[in-house]
PDB file of C-alpha atoms and ligand atoms in Angstrom:
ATOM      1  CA  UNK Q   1      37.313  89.209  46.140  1.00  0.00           C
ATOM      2  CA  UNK Q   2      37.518  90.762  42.609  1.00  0.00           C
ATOM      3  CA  UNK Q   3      40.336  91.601  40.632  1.00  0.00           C
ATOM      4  CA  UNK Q   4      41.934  93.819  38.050  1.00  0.00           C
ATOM      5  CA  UNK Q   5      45.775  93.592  37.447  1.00  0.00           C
ATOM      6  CA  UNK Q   6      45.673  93.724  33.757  1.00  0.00           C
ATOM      7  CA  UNK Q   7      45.282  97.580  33.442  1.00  0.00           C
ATOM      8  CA  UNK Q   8      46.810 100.452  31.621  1.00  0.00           C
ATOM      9  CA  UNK Q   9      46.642 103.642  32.599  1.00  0.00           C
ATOM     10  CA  UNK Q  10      46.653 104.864  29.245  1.00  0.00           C
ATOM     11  CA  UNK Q  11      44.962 104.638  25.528  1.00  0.00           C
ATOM     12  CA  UNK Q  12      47.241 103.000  23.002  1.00  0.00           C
ATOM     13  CA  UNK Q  13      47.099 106.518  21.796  1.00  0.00           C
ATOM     14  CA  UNK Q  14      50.070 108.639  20.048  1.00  0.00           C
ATOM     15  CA  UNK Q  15      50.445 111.688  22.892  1.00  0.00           C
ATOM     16  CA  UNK Q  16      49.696 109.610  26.211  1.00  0.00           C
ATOM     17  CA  UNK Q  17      52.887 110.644  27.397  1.00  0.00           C
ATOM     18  CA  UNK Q  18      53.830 109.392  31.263  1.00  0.00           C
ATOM     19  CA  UNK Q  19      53.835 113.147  32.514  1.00  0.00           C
ATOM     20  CA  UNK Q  20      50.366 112.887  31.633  1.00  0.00           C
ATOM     21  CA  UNK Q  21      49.424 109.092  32.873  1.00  0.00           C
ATOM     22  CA  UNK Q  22      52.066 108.163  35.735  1.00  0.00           C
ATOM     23  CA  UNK Q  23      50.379 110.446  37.826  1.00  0.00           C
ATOM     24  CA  UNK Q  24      49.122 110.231  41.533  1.00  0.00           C
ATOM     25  CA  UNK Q  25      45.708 111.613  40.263  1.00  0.00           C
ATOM     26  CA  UNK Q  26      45.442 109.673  37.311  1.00  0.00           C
ATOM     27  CA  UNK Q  27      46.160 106.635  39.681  1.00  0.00           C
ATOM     28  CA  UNK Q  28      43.430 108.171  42.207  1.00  0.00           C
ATOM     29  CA  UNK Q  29      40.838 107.631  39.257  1.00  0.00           C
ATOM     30  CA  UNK Q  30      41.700 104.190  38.763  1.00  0.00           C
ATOM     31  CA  UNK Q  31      41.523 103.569  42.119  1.00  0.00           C
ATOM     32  CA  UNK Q  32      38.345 105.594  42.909  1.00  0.00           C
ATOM     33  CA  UNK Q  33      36.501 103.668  39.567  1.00  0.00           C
ATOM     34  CA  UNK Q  34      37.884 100.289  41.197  1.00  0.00           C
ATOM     35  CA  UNK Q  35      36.486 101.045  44.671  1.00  0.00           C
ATOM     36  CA  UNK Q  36      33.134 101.787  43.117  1.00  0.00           C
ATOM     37  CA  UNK Q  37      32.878  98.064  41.441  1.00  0.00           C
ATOM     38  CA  UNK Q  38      34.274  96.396  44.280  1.00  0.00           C
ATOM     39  CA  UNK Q  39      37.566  95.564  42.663  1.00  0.00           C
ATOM     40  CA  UNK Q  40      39.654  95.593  45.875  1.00  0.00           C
ATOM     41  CA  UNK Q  41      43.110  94.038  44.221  1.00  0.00           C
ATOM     42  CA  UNK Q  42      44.197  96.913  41.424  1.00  0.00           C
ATOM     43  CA  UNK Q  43      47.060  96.248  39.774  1.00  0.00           C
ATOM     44  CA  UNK Q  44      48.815  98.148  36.135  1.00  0.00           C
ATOM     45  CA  UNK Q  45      50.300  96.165  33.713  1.00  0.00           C
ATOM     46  CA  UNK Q  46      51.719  98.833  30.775  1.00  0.00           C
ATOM     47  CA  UNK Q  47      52.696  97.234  27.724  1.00  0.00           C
ATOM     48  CA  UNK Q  48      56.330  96.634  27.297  1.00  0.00           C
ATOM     49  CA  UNK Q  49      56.498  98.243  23.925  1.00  0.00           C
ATOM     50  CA  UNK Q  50      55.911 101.517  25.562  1.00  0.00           C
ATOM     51  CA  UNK Q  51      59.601 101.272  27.262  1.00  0.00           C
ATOM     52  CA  UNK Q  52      62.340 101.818  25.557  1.00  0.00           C
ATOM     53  CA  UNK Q  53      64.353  99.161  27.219  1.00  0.00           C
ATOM     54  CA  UNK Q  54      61.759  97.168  25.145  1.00  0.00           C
ATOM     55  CA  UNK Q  55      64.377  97.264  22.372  1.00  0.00           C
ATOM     56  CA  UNK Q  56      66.600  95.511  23.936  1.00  0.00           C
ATOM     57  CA  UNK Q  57      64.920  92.655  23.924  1.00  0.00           C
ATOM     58  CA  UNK Q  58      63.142  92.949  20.527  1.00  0.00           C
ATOM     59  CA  UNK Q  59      63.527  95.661  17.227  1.00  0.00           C
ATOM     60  CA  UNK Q  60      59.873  94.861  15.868  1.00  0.00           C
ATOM     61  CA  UNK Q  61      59.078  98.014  13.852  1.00  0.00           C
ATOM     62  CA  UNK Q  62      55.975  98.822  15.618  1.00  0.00           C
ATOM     63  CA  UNK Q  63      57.989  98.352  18.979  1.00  0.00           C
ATOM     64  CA  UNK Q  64      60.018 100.936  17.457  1.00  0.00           C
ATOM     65  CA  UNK Q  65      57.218 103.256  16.860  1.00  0.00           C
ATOM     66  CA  UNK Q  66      56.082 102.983  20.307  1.00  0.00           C
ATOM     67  CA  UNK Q  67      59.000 102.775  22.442  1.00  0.00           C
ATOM     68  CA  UNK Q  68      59.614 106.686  24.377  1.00  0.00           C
ATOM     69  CA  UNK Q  69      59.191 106.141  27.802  1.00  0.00           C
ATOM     70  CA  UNK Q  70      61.642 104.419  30.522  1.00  0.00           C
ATOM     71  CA  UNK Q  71      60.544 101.306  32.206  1.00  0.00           C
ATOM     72  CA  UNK Q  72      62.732 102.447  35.656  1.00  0.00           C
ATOM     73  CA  UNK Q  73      60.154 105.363  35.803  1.00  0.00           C
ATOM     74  CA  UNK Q  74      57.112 103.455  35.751  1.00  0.00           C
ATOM     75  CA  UNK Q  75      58.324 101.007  38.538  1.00  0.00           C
ATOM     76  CA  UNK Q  76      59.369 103.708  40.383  1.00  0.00           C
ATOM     77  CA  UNK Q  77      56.110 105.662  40.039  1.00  0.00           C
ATOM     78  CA  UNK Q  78      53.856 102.485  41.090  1.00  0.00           C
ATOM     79  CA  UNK Q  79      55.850 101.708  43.716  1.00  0.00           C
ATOM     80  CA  UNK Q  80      56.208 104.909  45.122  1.00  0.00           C
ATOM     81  CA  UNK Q  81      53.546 107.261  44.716  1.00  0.00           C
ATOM     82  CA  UNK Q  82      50.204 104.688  44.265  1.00  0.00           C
ATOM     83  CA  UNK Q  83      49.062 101.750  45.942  1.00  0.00           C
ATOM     84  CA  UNK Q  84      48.348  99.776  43.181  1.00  0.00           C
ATOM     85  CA  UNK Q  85      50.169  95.951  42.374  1.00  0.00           C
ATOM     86  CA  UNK Q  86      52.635  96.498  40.047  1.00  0.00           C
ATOM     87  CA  UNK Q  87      52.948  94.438  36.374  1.00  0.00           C
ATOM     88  CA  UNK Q  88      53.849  95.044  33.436  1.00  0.00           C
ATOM     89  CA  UNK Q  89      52.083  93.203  30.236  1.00  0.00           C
ATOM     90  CA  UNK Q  90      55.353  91.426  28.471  1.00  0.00           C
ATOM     91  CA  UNK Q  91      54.499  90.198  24.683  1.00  0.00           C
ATOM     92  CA  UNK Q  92      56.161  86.605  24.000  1.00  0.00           C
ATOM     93  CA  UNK Q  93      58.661  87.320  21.698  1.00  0.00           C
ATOM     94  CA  UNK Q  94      59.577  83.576  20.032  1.00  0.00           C
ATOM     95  CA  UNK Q  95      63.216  83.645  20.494  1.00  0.00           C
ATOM     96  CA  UNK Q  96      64.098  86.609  22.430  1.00  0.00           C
ATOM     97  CA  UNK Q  97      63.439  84.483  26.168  1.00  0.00           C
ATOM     98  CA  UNK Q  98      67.082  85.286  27.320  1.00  0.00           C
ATOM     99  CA  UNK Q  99      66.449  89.231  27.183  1.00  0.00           C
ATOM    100  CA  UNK Q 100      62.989  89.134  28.267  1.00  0.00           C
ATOM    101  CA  UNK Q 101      64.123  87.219  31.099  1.00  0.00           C
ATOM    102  CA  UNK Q 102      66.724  89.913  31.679  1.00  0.00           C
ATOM    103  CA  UNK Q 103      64.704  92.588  31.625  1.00  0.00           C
ATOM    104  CA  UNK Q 104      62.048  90.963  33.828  1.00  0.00           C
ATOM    105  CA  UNK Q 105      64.354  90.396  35.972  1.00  0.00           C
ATOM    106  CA  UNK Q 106      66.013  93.675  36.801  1.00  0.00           C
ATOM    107  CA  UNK Q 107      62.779  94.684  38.310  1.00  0.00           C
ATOM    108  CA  UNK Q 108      60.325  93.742  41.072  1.00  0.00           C
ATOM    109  CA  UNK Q 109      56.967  93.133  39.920  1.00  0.00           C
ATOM    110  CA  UNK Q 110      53.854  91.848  41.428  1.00  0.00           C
ATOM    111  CA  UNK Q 111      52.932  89.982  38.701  1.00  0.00           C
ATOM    112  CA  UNK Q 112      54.009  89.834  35.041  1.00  0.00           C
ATOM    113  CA  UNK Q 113      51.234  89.394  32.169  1.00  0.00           C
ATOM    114  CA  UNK Q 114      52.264  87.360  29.232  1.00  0.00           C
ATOM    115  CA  UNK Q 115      50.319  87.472  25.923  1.00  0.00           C
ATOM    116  CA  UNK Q 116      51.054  87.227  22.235  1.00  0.00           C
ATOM    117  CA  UNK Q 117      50.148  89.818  20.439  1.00  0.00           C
ATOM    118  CA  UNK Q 118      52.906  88.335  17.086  1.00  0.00           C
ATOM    119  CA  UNK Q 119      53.460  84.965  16.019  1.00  0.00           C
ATOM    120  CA  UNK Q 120      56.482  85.498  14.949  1.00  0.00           C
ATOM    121  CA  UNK Q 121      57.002  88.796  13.312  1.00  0.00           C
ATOM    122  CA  UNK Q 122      52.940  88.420  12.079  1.00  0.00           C
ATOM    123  CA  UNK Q 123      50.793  90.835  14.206  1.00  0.00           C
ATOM    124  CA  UNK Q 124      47.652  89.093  15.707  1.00  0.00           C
ATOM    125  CA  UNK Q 125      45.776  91.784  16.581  1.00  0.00           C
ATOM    126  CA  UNK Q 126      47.596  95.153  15.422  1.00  0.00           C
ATOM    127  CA  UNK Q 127      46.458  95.866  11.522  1.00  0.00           C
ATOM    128  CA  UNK Q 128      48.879  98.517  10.023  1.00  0.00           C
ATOM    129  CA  UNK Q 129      50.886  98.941   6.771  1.00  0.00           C
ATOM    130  CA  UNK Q 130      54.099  98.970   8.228  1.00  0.00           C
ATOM    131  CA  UNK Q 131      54.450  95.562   9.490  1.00  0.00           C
ATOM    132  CA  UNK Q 132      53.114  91.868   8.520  1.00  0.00           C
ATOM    133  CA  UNK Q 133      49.756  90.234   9.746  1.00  0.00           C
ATOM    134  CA  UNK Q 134      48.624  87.080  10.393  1.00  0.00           C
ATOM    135  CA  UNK Q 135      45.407  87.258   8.441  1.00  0.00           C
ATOM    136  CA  UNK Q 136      47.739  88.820   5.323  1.00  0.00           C
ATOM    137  CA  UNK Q 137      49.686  85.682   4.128  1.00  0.00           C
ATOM    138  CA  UNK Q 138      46.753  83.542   2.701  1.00  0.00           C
ATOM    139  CA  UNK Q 139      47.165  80.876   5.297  1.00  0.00           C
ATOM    140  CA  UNK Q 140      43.402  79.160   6.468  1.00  0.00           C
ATOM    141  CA  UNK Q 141      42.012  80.303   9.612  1.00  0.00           C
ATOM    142  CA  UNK Q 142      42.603  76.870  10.766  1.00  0.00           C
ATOM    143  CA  UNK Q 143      46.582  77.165  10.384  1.00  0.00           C
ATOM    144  CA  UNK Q 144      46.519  80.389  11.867  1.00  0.00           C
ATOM    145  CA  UNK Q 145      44.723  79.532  15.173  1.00  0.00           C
ATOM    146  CA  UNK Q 146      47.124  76.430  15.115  1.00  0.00           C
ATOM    147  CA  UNK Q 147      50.009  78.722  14.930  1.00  0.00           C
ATOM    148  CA  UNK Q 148      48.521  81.172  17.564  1.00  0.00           C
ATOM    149  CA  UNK Q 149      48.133  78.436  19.909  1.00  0.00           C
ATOM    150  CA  UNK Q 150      51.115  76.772  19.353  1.00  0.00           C
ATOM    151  CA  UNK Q 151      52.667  79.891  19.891  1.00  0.00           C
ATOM    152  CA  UNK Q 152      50.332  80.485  23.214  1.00  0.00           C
ATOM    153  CA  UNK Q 153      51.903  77.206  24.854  1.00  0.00           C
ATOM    154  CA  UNK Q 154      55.551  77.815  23.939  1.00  0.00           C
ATOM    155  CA  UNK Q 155      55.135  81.455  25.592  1.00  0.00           C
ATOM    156  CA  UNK Q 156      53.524  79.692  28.608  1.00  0.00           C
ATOM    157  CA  UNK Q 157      56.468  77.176  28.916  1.00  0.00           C
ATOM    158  CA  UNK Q 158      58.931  79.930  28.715  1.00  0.00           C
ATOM    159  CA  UNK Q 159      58.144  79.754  32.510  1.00  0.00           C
ATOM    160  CA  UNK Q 160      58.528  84.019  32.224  1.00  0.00           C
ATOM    161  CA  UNK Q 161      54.652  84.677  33.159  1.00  0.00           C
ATOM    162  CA  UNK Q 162      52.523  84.625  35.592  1.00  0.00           C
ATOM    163  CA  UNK Q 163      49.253  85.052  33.881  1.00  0.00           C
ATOM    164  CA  UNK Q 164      48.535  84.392  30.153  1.00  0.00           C
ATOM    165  CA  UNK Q 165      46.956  86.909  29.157  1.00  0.00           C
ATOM    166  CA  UNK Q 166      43.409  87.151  26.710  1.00  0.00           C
ATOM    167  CA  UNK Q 167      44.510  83.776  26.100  1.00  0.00           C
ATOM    168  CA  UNK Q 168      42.309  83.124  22.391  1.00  0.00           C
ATOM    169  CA  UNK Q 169      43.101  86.525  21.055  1.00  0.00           C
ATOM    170  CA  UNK Q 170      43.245  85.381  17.755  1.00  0.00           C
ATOM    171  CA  UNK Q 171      39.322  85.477  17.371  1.00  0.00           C
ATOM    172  CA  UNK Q 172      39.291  89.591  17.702  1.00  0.00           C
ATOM    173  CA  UNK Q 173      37.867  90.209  14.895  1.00  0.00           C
ATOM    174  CA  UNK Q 174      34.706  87.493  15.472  1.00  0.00           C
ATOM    175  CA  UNK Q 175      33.327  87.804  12.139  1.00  0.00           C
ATOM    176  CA  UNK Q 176      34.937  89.827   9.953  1.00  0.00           C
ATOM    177  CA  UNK Q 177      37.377  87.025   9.382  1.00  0.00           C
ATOM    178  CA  UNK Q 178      37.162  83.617   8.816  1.00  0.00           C
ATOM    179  CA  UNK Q 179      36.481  81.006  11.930  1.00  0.00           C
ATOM    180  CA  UNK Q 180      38.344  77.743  12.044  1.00  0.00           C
ATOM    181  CA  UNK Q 181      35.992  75.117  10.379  1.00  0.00           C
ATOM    182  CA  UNK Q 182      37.851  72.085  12.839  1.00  0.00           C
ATOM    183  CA  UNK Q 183      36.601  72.351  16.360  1.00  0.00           C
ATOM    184  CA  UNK Q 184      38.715  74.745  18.086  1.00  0.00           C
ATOM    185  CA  UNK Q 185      39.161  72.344  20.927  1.00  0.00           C
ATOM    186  CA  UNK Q 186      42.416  70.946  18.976  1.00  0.00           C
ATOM    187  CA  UNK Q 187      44.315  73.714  19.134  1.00  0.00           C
ATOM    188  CA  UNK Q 188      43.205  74.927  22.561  1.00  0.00           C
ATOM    189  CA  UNK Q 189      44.334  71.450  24.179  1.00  0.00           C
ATOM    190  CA  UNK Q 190      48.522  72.219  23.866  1.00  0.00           C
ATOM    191  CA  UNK Q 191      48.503  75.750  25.023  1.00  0.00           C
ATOM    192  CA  UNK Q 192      46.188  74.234  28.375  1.00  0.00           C
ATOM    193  CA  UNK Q 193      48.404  71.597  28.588  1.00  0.00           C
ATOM    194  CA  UNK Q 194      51.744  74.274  28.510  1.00  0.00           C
ATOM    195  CA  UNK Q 195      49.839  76.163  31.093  1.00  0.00           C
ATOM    196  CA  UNK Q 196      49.317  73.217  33.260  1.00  0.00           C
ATOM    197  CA  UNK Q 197      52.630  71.728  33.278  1.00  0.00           C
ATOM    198  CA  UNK Q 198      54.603  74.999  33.791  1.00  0.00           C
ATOM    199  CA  UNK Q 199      51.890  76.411  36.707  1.00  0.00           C
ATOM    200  CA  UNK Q 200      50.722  79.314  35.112  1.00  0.00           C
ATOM    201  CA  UNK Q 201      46.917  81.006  35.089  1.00  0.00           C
ATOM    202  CA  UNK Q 202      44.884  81.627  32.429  1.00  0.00           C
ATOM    203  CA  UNK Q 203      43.602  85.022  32.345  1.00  0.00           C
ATOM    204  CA  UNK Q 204      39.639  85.741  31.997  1.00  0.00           C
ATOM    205  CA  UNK Q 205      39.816  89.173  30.596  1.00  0.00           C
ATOM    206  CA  UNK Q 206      36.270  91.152  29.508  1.00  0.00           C
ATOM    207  CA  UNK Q 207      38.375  93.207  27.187  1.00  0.00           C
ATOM    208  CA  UNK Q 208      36.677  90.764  24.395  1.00  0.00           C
ATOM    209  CA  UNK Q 209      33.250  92.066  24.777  1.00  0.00           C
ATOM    210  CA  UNK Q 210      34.562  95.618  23.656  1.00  0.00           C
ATOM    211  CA  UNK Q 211      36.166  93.992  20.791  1.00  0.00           C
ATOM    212  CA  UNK Q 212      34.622  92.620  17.638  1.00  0.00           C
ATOM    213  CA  UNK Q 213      34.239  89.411  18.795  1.00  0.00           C
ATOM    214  CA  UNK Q 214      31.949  90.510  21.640  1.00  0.00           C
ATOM    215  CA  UNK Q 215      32.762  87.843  23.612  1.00  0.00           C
ATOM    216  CA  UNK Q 216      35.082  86.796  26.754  1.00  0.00           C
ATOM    217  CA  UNK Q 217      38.347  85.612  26.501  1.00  0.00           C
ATOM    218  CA  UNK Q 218      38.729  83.133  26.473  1.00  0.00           C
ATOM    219  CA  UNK Q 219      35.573  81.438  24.791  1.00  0.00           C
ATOM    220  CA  UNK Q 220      33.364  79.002  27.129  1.00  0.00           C
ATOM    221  CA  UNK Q 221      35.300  75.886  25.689  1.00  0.00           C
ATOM    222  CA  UNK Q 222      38.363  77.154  26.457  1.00  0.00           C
ATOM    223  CA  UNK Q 223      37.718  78.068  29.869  1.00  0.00           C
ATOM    224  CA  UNK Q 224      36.135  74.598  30.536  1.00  0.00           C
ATOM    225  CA  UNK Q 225      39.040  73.079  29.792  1.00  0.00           C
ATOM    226  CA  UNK Q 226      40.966  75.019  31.677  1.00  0.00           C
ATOM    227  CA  UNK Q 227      38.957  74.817  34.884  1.00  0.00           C
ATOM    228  CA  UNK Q 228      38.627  70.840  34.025  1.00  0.00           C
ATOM    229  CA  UNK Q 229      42.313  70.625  33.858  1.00  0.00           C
ATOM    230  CA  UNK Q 230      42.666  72.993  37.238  1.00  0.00           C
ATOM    231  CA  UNK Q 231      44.117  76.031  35.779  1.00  0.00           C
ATOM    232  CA  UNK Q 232      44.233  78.910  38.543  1.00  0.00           C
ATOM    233  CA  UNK Q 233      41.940  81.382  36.865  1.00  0.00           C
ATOM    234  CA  UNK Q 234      43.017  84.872  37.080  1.00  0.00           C
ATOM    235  CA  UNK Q 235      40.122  88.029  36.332  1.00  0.00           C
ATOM    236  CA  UNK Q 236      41.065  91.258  33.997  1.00  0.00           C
ATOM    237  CA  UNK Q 237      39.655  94.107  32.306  1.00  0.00           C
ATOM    238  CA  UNK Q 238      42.628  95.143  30.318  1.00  0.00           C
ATOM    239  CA  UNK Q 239      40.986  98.792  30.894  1.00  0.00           C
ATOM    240  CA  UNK Q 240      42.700 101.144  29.125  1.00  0.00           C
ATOM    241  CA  UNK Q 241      41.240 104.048  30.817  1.00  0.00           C
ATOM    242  CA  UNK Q 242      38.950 104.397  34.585  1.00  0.00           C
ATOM    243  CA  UNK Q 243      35.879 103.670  32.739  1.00  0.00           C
ATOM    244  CA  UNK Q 244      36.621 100.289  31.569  1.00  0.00           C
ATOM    245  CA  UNK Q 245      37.809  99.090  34.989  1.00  0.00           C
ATOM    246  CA  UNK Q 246      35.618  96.185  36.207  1.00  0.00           C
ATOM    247  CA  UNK Q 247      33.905  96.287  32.857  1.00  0.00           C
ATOM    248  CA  UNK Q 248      30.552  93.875  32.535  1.00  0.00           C
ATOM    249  CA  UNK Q 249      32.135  92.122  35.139  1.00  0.00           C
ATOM    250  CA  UNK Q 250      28.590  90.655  36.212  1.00  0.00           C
ATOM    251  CA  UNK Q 251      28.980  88.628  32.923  1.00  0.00           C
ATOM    252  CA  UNK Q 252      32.695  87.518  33.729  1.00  0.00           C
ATOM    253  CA  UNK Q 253      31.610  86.304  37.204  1.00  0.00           C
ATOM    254  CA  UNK Q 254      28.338  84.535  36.523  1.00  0.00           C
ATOM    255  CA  UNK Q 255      30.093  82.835  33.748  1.00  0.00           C
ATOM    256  CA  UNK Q 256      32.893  82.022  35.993  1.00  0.00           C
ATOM    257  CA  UNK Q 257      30.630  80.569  38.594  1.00  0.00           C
ATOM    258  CA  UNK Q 258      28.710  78.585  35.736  1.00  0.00           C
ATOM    259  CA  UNK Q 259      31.627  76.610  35.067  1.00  0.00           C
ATOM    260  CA  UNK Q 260      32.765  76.077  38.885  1.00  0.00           C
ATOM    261  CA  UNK Q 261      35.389  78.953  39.408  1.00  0.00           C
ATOM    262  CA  UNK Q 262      35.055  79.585  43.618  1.00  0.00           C
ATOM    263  CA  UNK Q 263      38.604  81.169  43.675  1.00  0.00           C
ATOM    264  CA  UNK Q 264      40.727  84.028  41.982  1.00  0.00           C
ATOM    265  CA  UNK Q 265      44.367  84.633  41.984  1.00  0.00           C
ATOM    266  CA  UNK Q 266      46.093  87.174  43.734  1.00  0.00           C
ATOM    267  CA  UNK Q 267      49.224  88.367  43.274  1.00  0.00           C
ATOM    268  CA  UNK Q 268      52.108  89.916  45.147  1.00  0.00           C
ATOM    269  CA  UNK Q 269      55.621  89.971  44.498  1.00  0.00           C
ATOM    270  CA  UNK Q 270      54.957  87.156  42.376  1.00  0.00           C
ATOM    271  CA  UNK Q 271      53.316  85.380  44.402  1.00  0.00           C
ATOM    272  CA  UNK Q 272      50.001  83.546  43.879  1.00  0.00           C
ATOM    273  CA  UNK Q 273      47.365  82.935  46.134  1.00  0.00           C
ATOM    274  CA  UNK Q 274      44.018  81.994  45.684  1.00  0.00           C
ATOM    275  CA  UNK Q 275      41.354  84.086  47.076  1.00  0.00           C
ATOM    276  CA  UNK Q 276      37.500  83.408  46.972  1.00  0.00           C
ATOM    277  CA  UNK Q 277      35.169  84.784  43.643  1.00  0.00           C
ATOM    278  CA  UNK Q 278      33.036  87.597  44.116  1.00  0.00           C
TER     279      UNK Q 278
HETATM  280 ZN1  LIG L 301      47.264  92.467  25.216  1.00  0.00          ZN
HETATM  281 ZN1  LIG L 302      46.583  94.844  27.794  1.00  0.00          ZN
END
């Protein structure tokens, strides 16, 4: 079995409106690029800043800039005119777990991505004028990854996800930023424990090896102490359009196997199973 839940059916694009995306053909793509790579579980996972119910829950200006379309919509289009799982990718937003958990809640998803794209109101990976960054406060790469993690393991003990998504984002932008000079390994250990305790899976997403980094999340040590603590492992793309489905998923399985991954999770009606790799 292969996997890929942690899709959009979109660019993070200004004018990718849902008339144009939420689309029985546009799903047919998806689902015609997937059958070619031998994906057989296809899920979508939009981002929830894309919804305007997403304001609800949080007011971030760059939420604001993105949030047109309605959430009720999408469900309703997954459900109804595809065949794909339906998700949804919800950012942990420290602080707002009451009205995530409500508007989780009013809807039945497959499976629901969490990942943390903000500590706090910092972007991690999202550079723009109009809002802070991580990387723009003079703190050490070593006190940023601490905070990313730390903030990794509180959204995994929010208990709201079912998959923690790209799960050591915070190395994006590989080298044109400073690396911790500690071994990483310290600030990995809480967010795996988190993970452990509350029963969620760690995502292993190829979307890294697009990104500066070049690499998979999450990085070899990482996923070794995942697998060594028995994290479920779940297996992404985070394709943003039919071409990126499946994408260098040779390298995401032979790694996978390298470190003693024989099953995948599944999800329906979140609901895990485990299904074999490959
Ligand atoms: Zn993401
Ligand atoms: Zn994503």
């Amino acid at each position: 079995m292969l996997t890929d839940y942690h899709v959009h059916l979109r660019p993070d694009d200004d004018d990718t409106p849902p008339e144009r995306y939420f689309t029985p053909a546009n799903a047919e793509r998806y689902r015609e690029a997937a059958e070619e790579r031998g994906i057989a579980e296809l899920g979508v996972a939009e981002h929830i800043h894309r919804f305007t119910q997403s304001l609800e829950v949080w007011q971030h200006p760059w939420w604001r800039k993105w949030a047109r379309d309605d959430v009720d919509d999408y469900c309703a289009f997954v459900r109804e005119e595809t065949d794909l799982r339906l998700g949804i990718e919800a950012d942990f937003v420290a602080g707002r777990e009451g009205r995530l958990a409500s508007f989780l809640e009013a809807r039945e998803w497959d499976f629901v991505v969490g990942s943390v794209h903000f500590v706090r109101d910092a972007a991690v990976d999202l550079e723009g004028p109009e809002w802070e960054h991580v990387w723009g406060r003079g703190d050490s790469a070593d006190r940023i990854w601490q905070r990313y993690f730390e903030t990794l393991a509180e959204a995994a003990r929010s208990g709201l996800y079912d998959v923690m998504a790209h799960p050591d984002l915070v190395k994006v932008w590989g080298n044109a930023r400073a690396w911790p000079e500690r071994d990483p390994r310290r600030y990995y250990e809480p967010a795996v424990e988190a993970m452990l305790d509350v029963g969620v899976a760690m995502e292993v997403s190829t979307a890294g090896l697009r990104k500066p980094v070049g690499e998979l999340y999450p990085s070899r040590p990482l996923l070794e102490m995942a697998v060594d603590a028995g994290l479920p492992i779940a297996l992404s793309s985070d394709a943003h359009l039919p071409e990126q489905l499946g994408y260098r998923y040779e390298a995401a399985v032979a790694t996978l196997q390298q470190v003693g991954v024989k099953e995948i999770c599944v999800f329906e009606r979140r609901t895990r199973r485990m299904e074999p790799l490959g």
